[in-house]
Coordinates of C-alpha atoms in Angstrom, one line a residue:
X910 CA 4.3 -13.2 19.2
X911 CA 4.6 -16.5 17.5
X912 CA 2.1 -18.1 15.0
X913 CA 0.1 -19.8 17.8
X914 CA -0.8 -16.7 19.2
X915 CA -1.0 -14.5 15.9
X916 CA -3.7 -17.1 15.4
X917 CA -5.4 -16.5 19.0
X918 CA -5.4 -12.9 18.4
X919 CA -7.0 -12.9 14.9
X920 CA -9.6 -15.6 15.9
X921 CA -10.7 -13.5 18.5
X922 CA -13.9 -11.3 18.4
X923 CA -13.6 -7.7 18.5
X924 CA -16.4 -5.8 20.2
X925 CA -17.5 -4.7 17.0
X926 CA -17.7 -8.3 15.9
X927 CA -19.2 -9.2 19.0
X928 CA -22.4 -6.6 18.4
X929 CA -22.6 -7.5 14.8
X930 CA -22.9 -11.4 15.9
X931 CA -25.6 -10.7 18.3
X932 CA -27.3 -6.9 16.8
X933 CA -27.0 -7.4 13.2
X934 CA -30.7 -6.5 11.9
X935 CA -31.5 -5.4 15.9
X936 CA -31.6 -1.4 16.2
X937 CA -33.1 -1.3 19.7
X938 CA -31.3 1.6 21.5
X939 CA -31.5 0.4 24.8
X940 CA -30.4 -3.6 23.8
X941 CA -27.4 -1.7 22.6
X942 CA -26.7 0.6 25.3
X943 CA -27.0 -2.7 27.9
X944 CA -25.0 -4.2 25.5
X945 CA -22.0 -1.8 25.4
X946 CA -22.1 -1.3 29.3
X947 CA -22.1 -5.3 29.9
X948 CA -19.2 -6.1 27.2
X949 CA -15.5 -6.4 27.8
X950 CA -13.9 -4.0 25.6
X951 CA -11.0 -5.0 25.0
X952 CA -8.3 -2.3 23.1
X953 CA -5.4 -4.4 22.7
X954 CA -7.7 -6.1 19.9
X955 CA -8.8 -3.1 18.4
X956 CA -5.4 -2.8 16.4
X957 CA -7.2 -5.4 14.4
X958 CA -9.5 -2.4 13.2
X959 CA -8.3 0.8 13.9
X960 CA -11.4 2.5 12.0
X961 CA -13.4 2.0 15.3
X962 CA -12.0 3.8 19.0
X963 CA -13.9 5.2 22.0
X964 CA -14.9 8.2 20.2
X965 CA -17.0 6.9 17.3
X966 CA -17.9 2.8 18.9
X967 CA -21.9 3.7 19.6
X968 CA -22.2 5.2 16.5
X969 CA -20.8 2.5 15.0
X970 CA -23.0 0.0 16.6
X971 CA -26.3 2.1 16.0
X972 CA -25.7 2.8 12.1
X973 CA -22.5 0.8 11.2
X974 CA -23.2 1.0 7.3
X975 CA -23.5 4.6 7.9
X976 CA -20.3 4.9 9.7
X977 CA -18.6 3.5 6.6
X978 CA -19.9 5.8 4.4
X979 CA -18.9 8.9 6.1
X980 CA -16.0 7.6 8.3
X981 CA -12.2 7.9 6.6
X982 CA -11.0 4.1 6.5
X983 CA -7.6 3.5 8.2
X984 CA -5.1 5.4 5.9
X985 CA -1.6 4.1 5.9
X986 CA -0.4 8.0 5.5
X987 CA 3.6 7.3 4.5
X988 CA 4.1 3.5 5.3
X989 CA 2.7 0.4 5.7
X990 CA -0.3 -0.8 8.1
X991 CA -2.5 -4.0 8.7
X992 CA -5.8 -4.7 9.3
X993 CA -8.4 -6.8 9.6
X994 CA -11.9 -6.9 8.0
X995 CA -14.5 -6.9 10.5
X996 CA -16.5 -10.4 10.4
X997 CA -20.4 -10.9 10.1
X998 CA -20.8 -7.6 8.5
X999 CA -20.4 -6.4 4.8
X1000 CA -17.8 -3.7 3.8
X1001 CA -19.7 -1.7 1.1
X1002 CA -18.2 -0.3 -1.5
X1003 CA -15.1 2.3 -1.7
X1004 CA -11.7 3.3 -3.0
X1005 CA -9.0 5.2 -2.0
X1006 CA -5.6 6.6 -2.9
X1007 CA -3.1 3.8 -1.8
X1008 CA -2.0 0.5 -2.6
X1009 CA -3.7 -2.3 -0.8
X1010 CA -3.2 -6.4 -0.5
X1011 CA -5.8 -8.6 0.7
X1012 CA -5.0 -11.8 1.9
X1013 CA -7.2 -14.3 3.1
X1014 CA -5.2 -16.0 6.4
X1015 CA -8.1 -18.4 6.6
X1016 CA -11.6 -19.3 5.5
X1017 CA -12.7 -17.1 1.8
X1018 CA -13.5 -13.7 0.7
X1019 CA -15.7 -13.2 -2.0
X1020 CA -14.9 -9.8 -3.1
X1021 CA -16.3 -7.5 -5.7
X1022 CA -13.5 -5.6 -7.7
X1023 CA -15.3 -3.0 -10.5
X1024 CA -18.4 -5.2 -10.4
X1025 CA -16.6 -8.1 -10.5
X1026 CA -16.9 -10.9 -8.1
X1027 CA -13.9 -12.4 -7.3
X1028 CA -13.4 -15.5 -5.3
X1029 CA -10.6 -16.0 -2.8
X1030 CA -9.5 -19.0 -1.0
X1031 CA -6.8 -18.9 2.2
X1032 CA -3.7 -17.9 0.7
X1033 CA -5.0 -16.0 -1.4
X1034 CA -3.6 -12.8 -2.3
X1035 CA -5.5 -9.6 -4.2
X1036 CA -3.5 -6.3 -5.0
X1037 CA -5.4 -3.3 -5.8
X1038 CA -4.6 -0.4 -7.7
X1039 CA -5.1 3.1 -6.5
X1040 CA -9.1 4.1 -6.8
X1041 CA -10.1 0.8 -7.8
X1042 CA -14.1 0.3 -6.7
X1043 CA -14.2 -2.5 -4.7
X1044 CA -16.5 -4.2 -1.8
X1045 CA -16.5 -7.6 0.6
X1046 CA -19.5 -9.5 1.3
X1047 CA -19.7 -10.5 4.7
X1048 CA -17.2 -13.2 6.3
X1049 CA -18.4 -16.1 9.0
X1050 CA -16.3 -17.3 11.6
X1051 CA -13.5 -18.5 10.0
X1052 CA -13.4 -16.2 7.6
X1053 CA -9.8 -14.4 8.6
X1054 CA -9.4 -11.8 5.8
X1055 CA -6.0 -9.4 6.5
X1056 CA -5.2 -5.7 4.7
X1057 CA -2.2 -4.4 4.3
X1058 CA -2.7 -1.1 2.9
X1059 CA 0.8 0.8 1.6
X1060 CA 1.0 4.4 0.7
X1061 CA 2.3 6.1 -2.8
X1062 CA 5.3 8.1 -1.0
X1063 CA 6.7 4.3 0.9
X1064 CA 5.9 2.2 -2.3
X1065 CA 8.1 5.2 -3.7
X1066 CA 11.0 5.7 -1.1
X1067 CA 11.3 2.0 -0.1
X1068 CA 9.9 -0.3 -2.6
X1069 CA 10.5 0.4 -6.3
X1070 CA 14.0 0.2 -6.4
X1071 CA 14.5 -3.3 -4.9
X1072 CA 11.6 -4.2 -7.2
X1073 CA 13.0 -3.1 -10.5
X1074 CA 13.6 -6.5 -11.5
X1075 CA 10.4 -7.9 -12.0
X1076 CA 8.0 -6.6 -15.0
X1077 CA 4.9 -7.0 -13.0
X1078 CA 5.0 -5.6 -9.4
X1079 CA 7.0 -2.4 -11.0
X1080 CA 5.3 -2.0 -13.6
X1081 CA 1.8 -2.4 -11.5
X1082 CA 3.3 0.2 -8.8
X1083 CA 4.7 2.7 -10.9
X1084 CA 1.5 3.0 -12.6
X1085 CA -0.1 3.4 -9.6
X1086 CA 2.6 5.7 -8.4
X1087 CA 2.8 8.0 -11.4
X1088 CA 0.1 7.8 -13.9
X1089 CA -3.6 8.8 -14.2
X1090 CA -6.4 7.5 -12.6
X1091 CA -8.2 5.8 -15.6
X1092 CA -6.0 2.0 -15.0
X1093 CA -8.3 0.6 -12.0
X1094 CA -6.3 -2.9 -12.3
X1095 CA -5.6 -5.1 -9.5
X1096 CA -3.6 -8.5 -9.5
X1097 CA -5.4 -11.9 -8.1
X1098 CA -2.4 -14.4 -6.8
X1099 CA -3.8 -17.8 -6.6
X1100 CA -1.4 -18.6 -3.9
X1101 CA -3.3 -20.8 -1.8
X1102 CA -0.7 -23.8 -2.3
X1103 CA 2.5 -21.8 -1.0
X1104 CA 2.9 -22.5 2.2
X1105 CA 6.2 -20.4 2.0
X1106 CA 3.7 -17.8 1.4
X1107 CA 1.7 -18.8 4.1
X1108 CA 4.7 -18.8 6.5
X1109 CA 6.0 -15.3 5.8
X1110 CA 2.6 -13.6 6.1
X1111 CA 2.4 -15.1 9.7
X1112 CA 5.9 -13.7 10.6
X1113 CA 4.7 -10.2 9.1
X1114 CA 1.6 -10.3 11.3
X1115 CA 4.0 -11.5 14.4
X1116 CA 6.4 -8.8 13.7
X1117 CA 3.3 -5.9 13.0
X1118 CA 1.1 -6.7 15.7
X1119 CA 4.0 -7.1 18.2
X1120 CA 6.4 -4.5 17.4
X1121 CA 10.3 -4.1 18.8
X1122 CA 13.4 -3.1 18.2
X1123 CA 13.5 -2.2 14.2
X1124 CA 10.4 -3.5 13.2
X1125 CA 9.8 -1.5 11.0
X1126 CA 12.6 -2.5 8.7
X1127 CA 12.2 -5.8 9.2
X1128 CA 8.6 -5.7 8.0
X1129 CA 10.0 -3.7 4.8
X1130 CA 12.4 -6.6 4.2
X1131 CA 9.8 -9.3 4.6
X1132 CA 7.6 -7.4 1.8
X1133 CA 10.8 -7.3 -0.6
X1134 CA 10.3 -11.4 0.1
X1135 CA 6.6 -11.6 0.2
X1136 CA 6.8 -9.8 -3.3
X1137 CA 9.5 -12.1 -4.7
X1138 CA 7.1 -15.1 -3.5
X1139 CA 4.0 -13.9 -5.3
X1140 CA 5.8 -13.1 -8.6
X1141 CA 6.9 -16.7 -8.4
X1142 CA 3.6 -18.3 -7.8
X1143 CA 2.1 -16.0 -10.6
X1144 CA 4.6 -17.5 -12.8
X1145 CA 2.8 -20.7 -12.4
X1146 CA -1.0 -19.4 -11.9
X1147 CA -1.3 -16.4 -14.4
X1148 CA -4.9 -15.1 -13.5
X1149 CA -5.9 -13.7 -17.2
X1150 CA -7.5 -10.5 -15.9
X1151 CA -3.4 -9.3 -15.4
X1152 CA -1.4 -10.5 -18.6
X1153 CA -1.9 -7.4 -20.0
X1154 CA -0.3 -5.7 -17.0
X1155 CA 3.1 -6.8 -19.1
X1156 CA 2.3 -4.8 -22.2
X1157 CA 3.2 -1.6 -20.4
X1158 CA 6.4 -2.6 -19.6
X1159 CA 8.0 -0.2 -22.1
X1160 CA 6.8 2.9 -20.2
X1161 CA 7.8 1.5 -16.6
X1162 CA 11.8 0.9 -17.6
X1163 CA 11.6 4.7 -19.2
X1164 CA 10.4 6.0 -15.7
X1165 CA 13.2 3.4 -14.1
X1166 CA 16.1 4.6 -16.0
X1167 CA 15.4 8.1 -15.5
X1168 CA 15.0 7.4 -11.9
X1169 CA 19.0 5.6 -12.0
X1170 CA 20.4 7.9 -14.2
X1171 CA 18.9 11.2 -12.9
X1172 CA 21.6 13.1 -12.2
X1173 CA 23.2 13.0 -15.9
X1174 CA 19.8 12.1 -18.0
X1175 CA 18.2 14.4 -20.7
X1176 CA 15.5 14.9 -23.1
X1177 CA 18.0 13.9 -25.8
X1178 CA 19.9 11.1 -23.7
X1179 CA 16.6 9.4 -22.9
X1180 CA 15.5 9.4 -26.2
X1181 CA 18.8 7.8 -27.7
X1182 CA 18.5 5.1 -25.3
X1183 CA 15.4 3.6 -26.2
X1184 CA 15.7 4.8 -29.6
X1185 CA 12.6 7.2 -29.9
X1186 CA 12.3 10.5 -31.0
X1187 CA 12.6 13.1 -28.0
X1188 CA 9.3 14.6 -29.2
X1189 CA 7.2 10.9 -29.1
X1190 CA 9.3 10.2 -25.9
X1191 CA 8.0 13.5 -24.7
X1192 CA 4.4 12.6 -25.6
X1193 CA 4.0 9.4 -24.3
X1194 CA 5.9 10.3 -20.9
X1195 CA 2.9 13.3 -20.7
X1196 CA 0.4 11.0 -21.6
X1197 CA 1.2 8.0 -18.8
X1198 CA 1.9 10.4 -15.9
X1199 CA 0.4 14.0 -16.6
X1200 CA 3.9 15.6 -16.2
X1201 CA 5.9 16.6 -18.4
X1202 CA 9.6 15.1 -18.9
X1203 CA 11.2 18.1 -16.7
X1204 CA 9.3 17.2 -14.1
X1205 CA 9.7 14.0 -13.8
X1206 CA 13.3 14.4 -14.0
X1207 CA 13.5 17.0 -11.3
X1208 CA 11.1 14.9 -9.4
X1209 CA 13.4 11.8 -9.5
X1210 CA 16.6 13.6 -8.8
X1211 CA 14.7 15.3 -5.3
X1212 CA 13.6 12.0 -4.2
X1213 CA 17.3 10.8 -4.7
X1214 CA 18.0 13.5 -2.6
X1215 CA 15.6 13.2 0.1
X1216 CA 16.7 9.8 0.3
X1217 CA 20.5 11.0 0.6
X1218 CA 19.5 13.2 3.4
X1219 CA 17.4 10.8 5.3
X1220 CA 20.0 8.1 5.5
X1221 CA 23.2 9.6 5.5
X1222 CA 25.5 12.3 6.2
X1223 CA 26.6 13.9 3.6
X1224 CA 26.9 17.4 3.5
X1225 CA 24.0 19.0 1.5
X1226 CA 26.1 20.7 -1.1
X1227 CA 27.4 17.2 -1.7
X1228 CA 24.1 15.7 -2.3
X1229 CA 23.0 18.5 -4.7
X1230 CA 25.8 18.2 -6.6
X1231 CA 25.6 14.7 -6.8
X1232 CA 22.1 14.8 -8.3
X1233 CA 23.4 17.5 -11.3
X1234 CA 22.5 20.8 -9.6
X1235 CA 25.8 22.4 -9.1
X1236 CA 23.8 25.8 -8.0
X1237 CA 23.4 25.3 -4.2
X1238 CA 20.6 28.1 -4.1
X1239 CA 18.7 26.8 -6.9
X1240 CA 18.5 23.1 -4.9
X1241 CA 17.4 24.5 -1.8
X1242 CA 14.6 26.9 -4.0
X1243 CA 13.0 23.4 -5.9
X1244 CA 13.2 21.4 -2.5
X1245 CA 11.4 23.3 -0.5
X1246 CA 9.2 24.2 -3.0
X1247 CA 8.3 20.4 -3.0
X1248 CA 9.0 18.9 0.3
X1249 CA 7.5 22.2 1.9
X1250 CA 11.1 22.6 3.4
X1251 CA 14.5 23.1 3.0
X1252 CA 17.3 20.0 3.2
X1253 CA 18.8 21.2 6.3
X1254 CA 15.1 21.1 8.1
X1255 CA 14.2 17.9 6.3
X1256 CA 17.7 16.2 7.1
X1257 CA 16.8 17.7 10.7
X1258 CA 13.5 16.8 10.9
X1259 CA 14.2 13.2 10.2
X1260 CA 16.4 13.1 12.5
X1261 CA 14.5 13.7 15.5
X1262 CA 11.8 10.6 14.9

C-alpha cells in the first residue's frame, strides 16, 4: 500500500458510515432492513472499525448510541492497533485501560478530554492517559481522524526502554504504566506543520493496514520515530495543559534505574543513589505505584526475564541467575505465580506464534 491508496482507503465510506449518512435521525425498521439488503458490504474496509462485524451490524444501525454504550471498544489486548473514528456520528463519552493517540490525517476533531474541548487540526496529535474521560463530536467528510490504541504490557516490553531518554513520553507512560488512577492527563502535539510527521504516520498506516513480512516490528520501529518526532515538535509548541508533566520526573528515573539495575539494586542502594532516605524512598515509591519497593523490584527483574526468554536462548538457569536469583526453584515459584506459567512453558509458548 502506498500513500495514494492509504488515502483511497480511509476516504472511503464504511457501511456504517454509509447508514449514518443517509439514517442518522431515521429509525424506520424496514428503510433499514432494505437498506442493509441493498448495500455493498464491503469487509476489507471494516478493519477501519473493527467495533462493528456481521454479528452485531443491525444492531448497530437500529440503536448505534446504544451499541457504544454496552459494546467493548476495540482493545489492543498486548500490542498495538489502528482505527478509525466512524464519520457523521458522535462517539460519546468513555475510557479505558490503555494508551491511546489520536491523530487527525485530515480535516479536525473537536474532542472533549475531562470536559474539556479540545480543538485539533490535521497533524495533530492527542495522547491520552489510561481512564481519561473523553468524547468526539461528530466528523464531516473530510474529517479523517486515526486511533492508535497501545496496551500497558507492549508500552512495557517494547517501548520504555528505547524511550528512556526523553523526560516526557517516559515519564507520561510510566505513569500510566505504574501508578494510580487519579493522573487523567493527556498530551496535545500541535504538529500540524511537520510534514515529517505527516510522512511517517502514512508509512505506519501503509505498513498496518497492509501487513507482510515483519510488520510488526517494523511498526514498533516507526513508533520509536514517531515518538522522537513529537518530542521535537513539542519542544517548539509546549501546549501549557502538559508542562507540569516534567515535574514528576524524579519518580520516573527511580522506577528507570531500578528497572536497569535490577538484578543488583536494593532498598539501601536505591536510596544512596538519589540520595534519600530508604524509608522516604520507600514512601514515595508506595505512594506513585501502590506497590511496595519489593515488588517493584521483583516485578522489574521478571519482566527482564520474560524478555530474556522470549528473545533468546539462554538457558533458563542462566537467565535467573542473571536477574540475582541464584535459587532456580525459587525463580520458577515467583514466575509462574505471575506470568501464570513457568519459563520453560512461557519460552515454549512463545515460541510457537
Amino acid at each position: 500500500m502506498n500513500s495514494f491508496e492509504l488515502n483511497n482507503f480511509l476516504q472511503k465510506h464504511t457501511f456504517f458510515e454509509k447508514y449514518l449518512l443517509n439514517f442518522k435521525n431515521n429509525n424506520d425498521m424496514q428503510a433499514i432492513k432494505s437498506f442493509i439488503e441493498n448495500t455493498f458490504f464491503d469487509k476489507n474496509l471494516m478493519r477501519k472499525f473493527p467495533l462493528i462485524n456481521d454479528d452485531n451490524l443491525e444492531d448497530f444501525l437500529i440503536n448505534p448510541k446504544k451499541q457504544f454504550e454496552t459494546k467493548t471498544i476495540p482493545h489492543p489486548k498486548n500490542g498495538i492497533i489502528f482505527t478509525c473514528h466512524p464519520r457523521f456520528g458522535e462517539i460519546i463519552e468513555h475510557h479505558h485501560d490503555y494508551i491511546e493517540m489520536v491523530y487527525v490525517y485530515s480535516g479536525k476533531c473537536n474532542q472533549v478530554v475531562n470536559g474539556t474541548t479540545i480543538a485539533m487540526n490535521k497533524g495533530d496529535v492527542c495522547i491520552l492517559d489510561t481512564n481519561v474521560l473523553h468524547s468526539i463530536e461528530p466528523a464531516s467528510e473530510n474529517d479523517i481522524i486515526v486511533n492508535c490504541l497501545m496496551s500497558k504490557k507492549h508500552l512495557d516490553n517494547i517501548l520504555i526502554d528505547r524511550l528512556s531518554g526523553n523526560d516526557l513520553l517516559s515519564s507520561f507512560f510510566i505513569r500510566a504504566l505504574y501508578y494510580s488512577n487519579d493522573f487523567n492527563e493527556y498530551i496535545l502535539f500541535n504538529s500540524s506543520e511537520s510534514a515529517k510527521l505527516s510522512k511517517l504516520m502514512e508509512d505506519v498506516l501503509c505498513e498496518y493496514f497492509d501487513k507482510s513480512l515483519c510488520s510488526d516490528e517494523v511498526i514498533n520501529s516507526y513508533m520509536i520515530i514517531i515518538f522522537s518526532e513529537l518530542l521535537r515538535v513539542y519542544e517548539n509548541h509546549t501546549n501549557t495543559k502538559s508542562r507540569h508533566l516534567l515535574k514528576n520526573a524524579g519518580i520516573t528515573d527511580i522506577i528507570l534505574y531500578i528497572q536497569n539495575n535490577c538484578k543488583d539494586a536494593t532498598l539501601t542502594s536505591v536510596s544512596e543513589h538519589f540520595h534519600f532516605h530508604p524509608n522516604y524512598l520507600s514512601t514515595v515509591i508506595k505512594k506513585f505505584t501502590g506497590n511496595n519497593f519489593t515488588f517493584v523490584l521483583q516485578e522489574a527483574k521478571l519482566k527482564k526475564a520474560a524478555f530474556f526468554l522470549k528473545n533468546s536462548n539462554i538457558p533458563v538457569i542462566e537467565v535467573a541467575n542473571s536477574i540475582g536469583y541464584e535459587n532456580t526453584n525459587f525463580f520458577y515459584k515467583i514466575f509462574k505465580k505471575y506470568f501464570g506459567c513457568n519459563p520453560t512453558e512461557y519460552r515454549k509458548n512463545f515460541s510457537n506464534e
